Amino acid sequence: MANLRKRPAWELPERLATPESIYSNRRRVLAGLGWGGVGLGGLALGLGGRSLAAAPQATAPKGDADAEPAMIEPALGKSFSDRFPAPRNEAFGLGERGLTPEMIGSRYNNFYEFTTDKQGVWKLAQGYPVEPWTIQVTGRVRKHKTIGLEEIFAFPLEERLYRFRCVERWAMQVPWTGFPLRKLIESFDPLASAKYVRFVSVEDKEGLPGQRSQPWYPWPYFEGLRLDEAMHELAFVVVGSYGHALPMQHGAPLRIAMPWKYGYKSPKSIVAIELSDRKPATFWNDSAPSEYGFYSNVEPTKPHPRWSQAMEQDIGTGEQRKTLPYNGYAEQVAGLYNGSEF
Ligand SMILES: Nc1nc2c(c(=O)[nH]1)N[C@H]1C(S)=C(S)[C@@H](COP(=O)(O)O)O[C@H]1N2
Ligand SMILES: [Mo]
């Protein structure tokens, strides 16, 4: 696709390339210190530390991917491939920022169902079966139902360029393909008592090695949004990236993108959606409540207990830059909040 700036893969700065799993261990999790970010804990972001862009490059991973840059394979294979590429909605742009090269963003993932090693997710995720796939819709809706991929792909698709910001302070810019979450929720005919939406990701102890090897986590992954957040124009159901259906590592066959929130608010590989009158619990808030709130809007002045959120690093360019309130979407979403949300 013409919009892609191709670059050699594996340009990740050394520190970013350090697998988080080296630092995290079971005891830390159980102690409530949580996950993530630990691998970046040594960064002197914004403190006069040397520029990571200039830091020695990561040792190129050995083996197949390095020798022979792999295609980014849609988990659906050829299924629904006729829906791509979808027309781009120019209302959602990146300003002066460029897109992150696909080979970087799709080789550096958080998907704990496979592994906590960000560079290992894509390999373990290859070939994970996503057909057939069903989504159970329950709760405060008039239309309880089970939907499949035919229903999901019946929504008209569009491409949007979105910023993405992980709480671990890495950031990227991705062309997602999908449709507004509002359209999906409206199709369930929610009752007036529906105030929140809850998502559940796939559970599969046999097929997902990270669910087997990390039994201390409250699998399956679950997330939630206030209904007005979920109905906001920016809340997006994602079925594709870079002009094709999603590769597994990005959460095929469908995931959510909430670009003004930290990345963990965008659940992957969703199998259930529930509309509720009560605020749902979330995977990371349950695991480490002092570190991960329910709202989790990107906010540079609210430090994470273990690190400042003032700065972020672009995984494509290595650039360190100031974190923007609501990840740059303040104009669109600040009105949803009164400032007390955590
Ligand atoms: N089911 C599930 N969804 C998930 C996660 C996960 O581990 N499991 N990780 C979250 C986190 S912390 C981030 S930063 C993003 C990463 O998305 P990406 O790998 O597609 O960039 O997915 C989010 N959604
Ligand atoms: Mo994240």
PDB file of N, CA, C and O in Angstrom, residues 159-195:
ATOM      1  N   GLU A 159     -10.466   2.637   7.032  1.00  0.00           N
ATOM      2  CA  GLU A 159      -9.135   2.671   7.629  1.00  0.00           C
ATOM      3  C   GLU A 159      -8.934   4.003   8.337  1.00  0.00           C
ATOM      4  O   GLU A 159      -9.306   5.059   7.816  1.00  0.00           O
ATOM      5  N   ARG A 160      -8.356   3.947   9.537  1.00  0.00           N
ATOM      6  CA  ARG A 160      -8.040   5.159  10.306  1.00  0.00           C
ATOM      7  C   ARG A 160      -6.598   5.079  10.803  1.00  0.00           C
ATOM      8  O   ARG A 160      -6.170   4.015  11.251  1.00  0.00           O
ATOM      9  N   LEU A 161      -5.917   6.195  10.774  1.00  0.00           N
ATOM     10  CA  LEU A 161      -4.563   6.242  11.328  1.00  0.00           C
ATOM     11  C   LEU A 161      -4.685   6.670  12.791  1.00  0.00           C
ATOM     12  O   LEU A 161      -5.165   7.769  13.079  1.00  0.00           O
ATOM     13  N   TYR A 162      -4.265   5.801  13.685  1.00  0.00           N
ATOM     14  CA  TYR A 162      -4.407   6.072  15.121  1.00  0.00           C
ATOM     15  C   TYR A 162      -3.050   6.061  15.813  1.00  0.00           C
ATOM     16  O   TYR A 162      -2.183   5.247  15.497  1.00  0.00           O
ATOM     17  N   ARG A 163      -2.960   6.918  16.799  1.00  0.00           N
ATOM     18  CA  ARG A 163      -1.838   6.846  17.736  1.00  0.00           C
ATOM     19  C   ARG A 163      -2.110   5.745  18.745  1.00  0.00           C
ATOM     20  O   ARG A 163      -3.274   5.483  19.071  1.00  0.00           O
ATOM     21  N   PHE A 164      -1.047   5.158  19.226  1.00  0.00           N
ATOM     22  CA  PHE A 164      -1.164   4.069  20.200  1.00  0.00           C
ATOM     23  C   PHE A 164      -0.118   4.292  21.275  1.00  0.00           C
ATOM     24  O   PHE A 164       1.034   4.572  20.987  1.00  0.00           O
ATOM     25  N   ARG A 165      -0.523   4.170  22.530  1.00  0.00           N
ATOM     26  CA  ARG A 165       0.399   4.449  23.636  1.00  0.00           C
ATOM     27  C   ARG A 165       0.235   3.392  24.720  1.00  0.00           C
ATOM     28  O   ARG A 165      -0.824   3.264  25.335  1.00  0.00           O
ATOM     29  N   CYS A 166       1.292   2.627  24.952  1.00  0.00           N
ATOM     30  CA  CYS A 166       1.286   1.648  26.038  1.00  0.00           C
ATOM     31  C   CYS A 166       1.699   2.336  27.328  1.00  0.00           C
ATOM     32  O   CYS A 166       2.517   3.259  27.324  1.00  0.00           O
ATOM     33  N   VAL A 167       1.179   1.860  28.451  1.00  0.00           N
ATOM     34  CA  VAL A 167       1.526   2.417  29.759  1.00  0.00           C
ATOM     35  C   VAL A 167       3.020   2.235  30.053  1.00  0.00           C
ATOM     36  O   VAL A 167       3.596   2.952  30.867  1.00  0.00           O
ATOM     37  N   GLU A 168       3.655   1.308  29.354  1.00  0.00           N
ATOM     38  CA  GLU A 168       5.103   1.108  29.511  1.00  0.00           C
ATOM     39  C   GLU A 168       5.910   2.203  28.814  1.00  0.00           C
ATOM     40  O   GLU A 168       7.146   2.152  28.821  1.00  0.00           O
ATOM     41  N   ARG A 169       5.230   3.114  28.183  1.00  0.00           N
ATOM     42  CA  ARG A 169       5.822   4.317  27.591  1.00  0.00           C
ATOM     43  C   ARG A 169       6.330   4.149  26.174  1.00  0.00           C
ATOM     44  O   ARG A 169       7.026   5.022  25.664  1.00  0.00           O
ATOM     45  N   TRP A 170       5.979   3.062  25.529  1.00  0.00           N
ATOM     46  CA  TRP A 170       6.301   2.986  24.101  1.00  0.00           C
ATOM     47  C   TRP A 170       5.054   3.365  23.311  1.00  0.00           C
ATOM     48  O   TRP A 170       3.926   3.197  23.770  1.00  0.00           O
ATOM     49  N   ALA A 171       5.297   3.918  22.141  1.00  0.00           N
ATOM     50  CA  ALA A 171       4.187   4.441  21.343  1.00  0.00           C
ATOM     51  C   ALA A 171       4.424   4.127  19.873  1.00  0.00           C
ATOM     52  O   ALA A 171       5.554   3.883  19.436  1.00  0.00           O
ATOM     53  N   MET A 172       3.329   4.102  19.134  1.00  0.00           N
ATOM     54  CA  MET A 172       3.442   3.867  17.689  1.00  0.00           C
ATOM     55  C   MET A 172       2.231   4.483  17.004  1.00  0.00           C
ATOM     56  O   MET A 172       1.314   4.980  17.659  1.00  0.00           O
ATOM     57  N   GLN A 173       2.250   4.476  15.678  1.00  0.00           N
ATOM     58  CA  GLN A 173       1.141   4.991  14.883  1.00  0.00           C
ATOM     59  C   GLN A 173       0.767   3.907  13.873  1.00  0.00           C
ATOM     60  O   GLN A 173       1.622   3.427  13.128  1.00  0.00           O
ATOM     61  N   VAL A 174      -0.507   3.535  13.895  1.00  0.00           N
ATOM     62  CA  VAL A 174      -0.939   2.346  13.147  1.00  0.00           C
ATOM     63  C   VAL A 174      -2.148   2.668  12.270  1.00  0.00           C
ATOM     64  O   VAL A 174      -3.067   3.353  12.720  1.00  0.00           O
ATOM     65  N   PRO A 175      -2.177   2.154  11.042  1.00  0.00           N
ATOM     66  CA  PRO A 175      -3.412   2.228  10.255  1.00  0.00           C
ATOM     67  C   PRO A 175      -4.296   1.014  10.570  1.00  0.00           C
ATOM     68  O   PRO A 175      -4.013  -0.106  10.145  1.00  0.00           O
ATOM     69  N   TRP A 176      -5.322   1.256  11.361  1.00  0.00           N
ATOM     70  CA  TRP A 176      -6.248   0.169  11.701  1.00  0.00           C
ATOM     71  C   TRP A 176      -7.409   0.153  10.699  1.00  0.00           C
ATOM     72  O   TRP A 176      -7.847   1.219  10.253  1.00  0.00           O
ATOM     73  N   THR A 177      -7.925  -1.005  10.420  1.00  0.00           N
ATOM     74  CA  THR A 177      -9.158  -1.119   9.630  1.00  0.00           C
ATOM     75  C   THR A 177     -10.246  -1.660  10.544  1.00  0.00           C
ATOM     76  O   THR A 177     -10.003  -2.601  11.301  1.00  0.00           O
ATOM     77  N   GLY A 178     -11.429  -1.055  10.451  1.00  0.00           N
ATOM     78  CA  GLY A 178     -12.512  -1.517  11.297  1.00  0.00           C
ATOM     79  C   GLY A 178     -13.737  -0.656  11.132  1.00  0.00           C
ATOM     80  O   GLY A 178     -13.982  -0.101  10.050  1.00  0.00           O
ATOM     81  N   PHE A 179     -14.490  -0.549  12.225  1.00  0.00           N
ATOM     82  CA  PHE A 179     -15.723   0.251  12.196  1.00  0.00           C
ATOM     83  C   PHE A 179     -16.002   0.734  13.615  1.00  0.00           C
ATOM     84  O   PHE A 179     -15.473   0.165  14.579  1.00  0.00           O
ATOM     85  N   PRO A 180     -16.824   1.782  13.762  1.00  0.00           N
ATOM     86  CA  PRO A 180     -17.036   2.333  15.103  1.00  0.00           C
ATOM     87  C   PRO A 180     -17.698   1.316  16.044  1.00  0.00           C
ATOM     88  O   PRO A 180     -18.674   0.646  15.669  1.00  0.00           O
ATOM     89  N   LEU A 181     -17.158   1.228  17.243  1.00  0.00           N
ATOM     90  CA  LEU A 181     -17.730   0.345  18.270  1.00  0.00           C
ATOM     91  C   LEU A 181     -19.206   0.684  18.518  1.00  0.00           C
ATOM     92  O   LEU A 181     -20.022  -0.196  18.794  1.00  0.00           O
ATOM     93  N   ARG A 182     -19.526   1.952  18.387  1.00  0.00           N
ATOM     94  CA  ARG A 182     -20.922   2.382  18.567  1.00  0.00           C
ATOM     95  C   ARG A 182     -21.874   1.597  17.660  1.00  0.00           C
ATOM     96  O   ARG A 182     -22.959   1.191  18.074  1.00  0.00           O
ATOM     97  N   LYS A 183     -21.451   1.352  16.434  1.00  0.00           N
ATOM     98  CA  LYS A 183     -22.334   0.643  15.494  1.00  0.00           C
ATOM     99  C   LYS A 183     -22.587  -0.784  15.972  1.00  0.00           C
ATOM    100  O   LYS A 183     -23.701  -1.302  15.843  1.00  0.00           O
ATOM    101  N   LEU A 184     -21.555  -1.408  16.498  1.00  0.00           N
ATOM    102  CA  LEU A 184     -21.726  -2.780  16.999  1.00  0.00           C
ATOM    103  C   LEU A 184     -22.668  -2.770  18.196  1.00  0.00           C
ATOM    104  O   LEU A 184     -23.617  -3.562  18.265  1.00  0.00           O
ATOM    105  N   ILE A 185     -22.441  -1.844  19.129  1.00  0.00           N
ATOM    106  CA  ILE A 185     -23.280  -1.795  20.336  1.00  0.00           C
ATOM    107  C   ILE A 185     -24.725  -1.477  19.980  1.00  0.00           C
ATOM    108  O   ILE A 185     -25.657  -2.096  20.502  1.00  0.00           O
ATOM    109  N   GLU A 186     -24.916  -0.550  19.058  1.00  0.00           N
ATOM    110  CA  GLU A 186     -26.293  -0.221  18.662  1.00  0.00           C
ATOM    111  C   GLU A 186     -27.002  -1.433  18.062  1.00  0.00           C
ATOM    112  O   GLU A 186     -28.217  -1.592  18.219  1.00  0.00           O
ATOM    113  N   SER A 187     -26.259  -2.298  17.396  1.00  0.00           N
ATOM    114  CA  SER A 187     -26.885  -3.469  16.774  1.00  0.00           C
ATOM    115  C   SER A 187     -27.412  -4.463  17.808  1.00  0.00           C
ATOM    116  O   SER A 187     -28.197  -5.347  17.479  1.00  0.00           O
ATOM    117  N   PHE A 188     -26.973  -4.314  19.063  1.00  0.00           N
ATOM    118  CA  PHE A 188     -27.482  -5.188  20.135  1.00  0.00           C
ATOM    119  C   PHE A 188     -28.756  -4.624  20.765  1.00  0.00           C
ATOM    120  O   PHE A 188     -29.364  -5.270  21.604  1.00  0.00           O
ATOM    121  N   ASP A 189     -29.109  -3.403  20.404  1.00  0.00           N
ATOM    122  CA  ASP A 189     -30.280  -2.724  20.960  1.00  0.00           C
ATOM    123  C   ASP A 189     -30.189  -2.634  22.494  1.00  0.00           C
ATOM    124  O   ASP A 189     -30.945  -3.285  23.219  1.00  0.00           O
ATOM    125  N   PRO A 190     -29.240  -1.838  23.010  1.00  0.00           N
ATOM    126  CA  PRO A 190     -29.038  -1.776  24.466  1.00  0.00           C
ATOM    127  C   PRO A 190     -30.245  -1.195  25.202  1.00  0.00           C
ATOM    128  O   PRO A 190     -30.946  -0.326  24.671  1.00  0.00           O
ATOM    129  N   LEU A 191     -30.474  -1.676  26.408  1.00  0.00           N
ATOM    130  CA  LEU A 191     -31.524  -1.128  27.267  1.00  0.00           C
ATOM    131  C   LEU A 191     -31.014   0.184  27.881  1.00  0.00           C
ATOM    132  O   LEU A 191     -29.804   0.415  27.976  1.00  0.00           O
ATOM    133  N   ALA A 192     -31.957   1.011  28.339  1.00  0.00           N
ATOM    134  CA  ALA A 192     -31.559   2.286  28.946  1.00  0.00           C
ATOM    135  C   ALA A 192     -30.696   2.058  30.185  1.00  0.00           C
ATOM    136  O   ALA A 192     -29.885   2.910  30.557  1.00  0.00           O
ATOM    137  N   SER A 193     -30.838   0.908  30.817  1.00  0.00           N
ATOM    138  CA  SER A 193     -30.062   0.616  32.033  1.00  0.00           C
ATOM    139  C   SER A 193     -28.619   0.227  31.735  1.00  0.00           C
ATOM    140  O   SER A 193     -27.817   0.095  32.659  1.00  0.00           O
ATOM    141  N   ALA A 194     -28.278   0.065  30.482  1.00  0.00           N
ATOM    142  CA  ALA A 194     -26.883  -0.277  30.142  1.00  0.00           C
ATOM    143  C   ALA A 194     -26.014   0.952  30.331  1.00  0.00           C
ATOM    144  O   ALA A 194     -26.232   1.987  29.705  1.00  0.00           O
ATOM    145  N   LYS A 195     -25.014   0.856  31.210  1.00  0.00           N
ATOM    146  CA  LYS A 195     -24.120   1.990  31.480  1.00  0.00           C
ATOM    147  C   LYS A 195     -22.668   1.683  31.166  1.00  0.00           C
ATOM    148  O   LYS A 195     -21.845   2.593  31.089  1.00  0.00           O
TER     149      LYS A 195
END
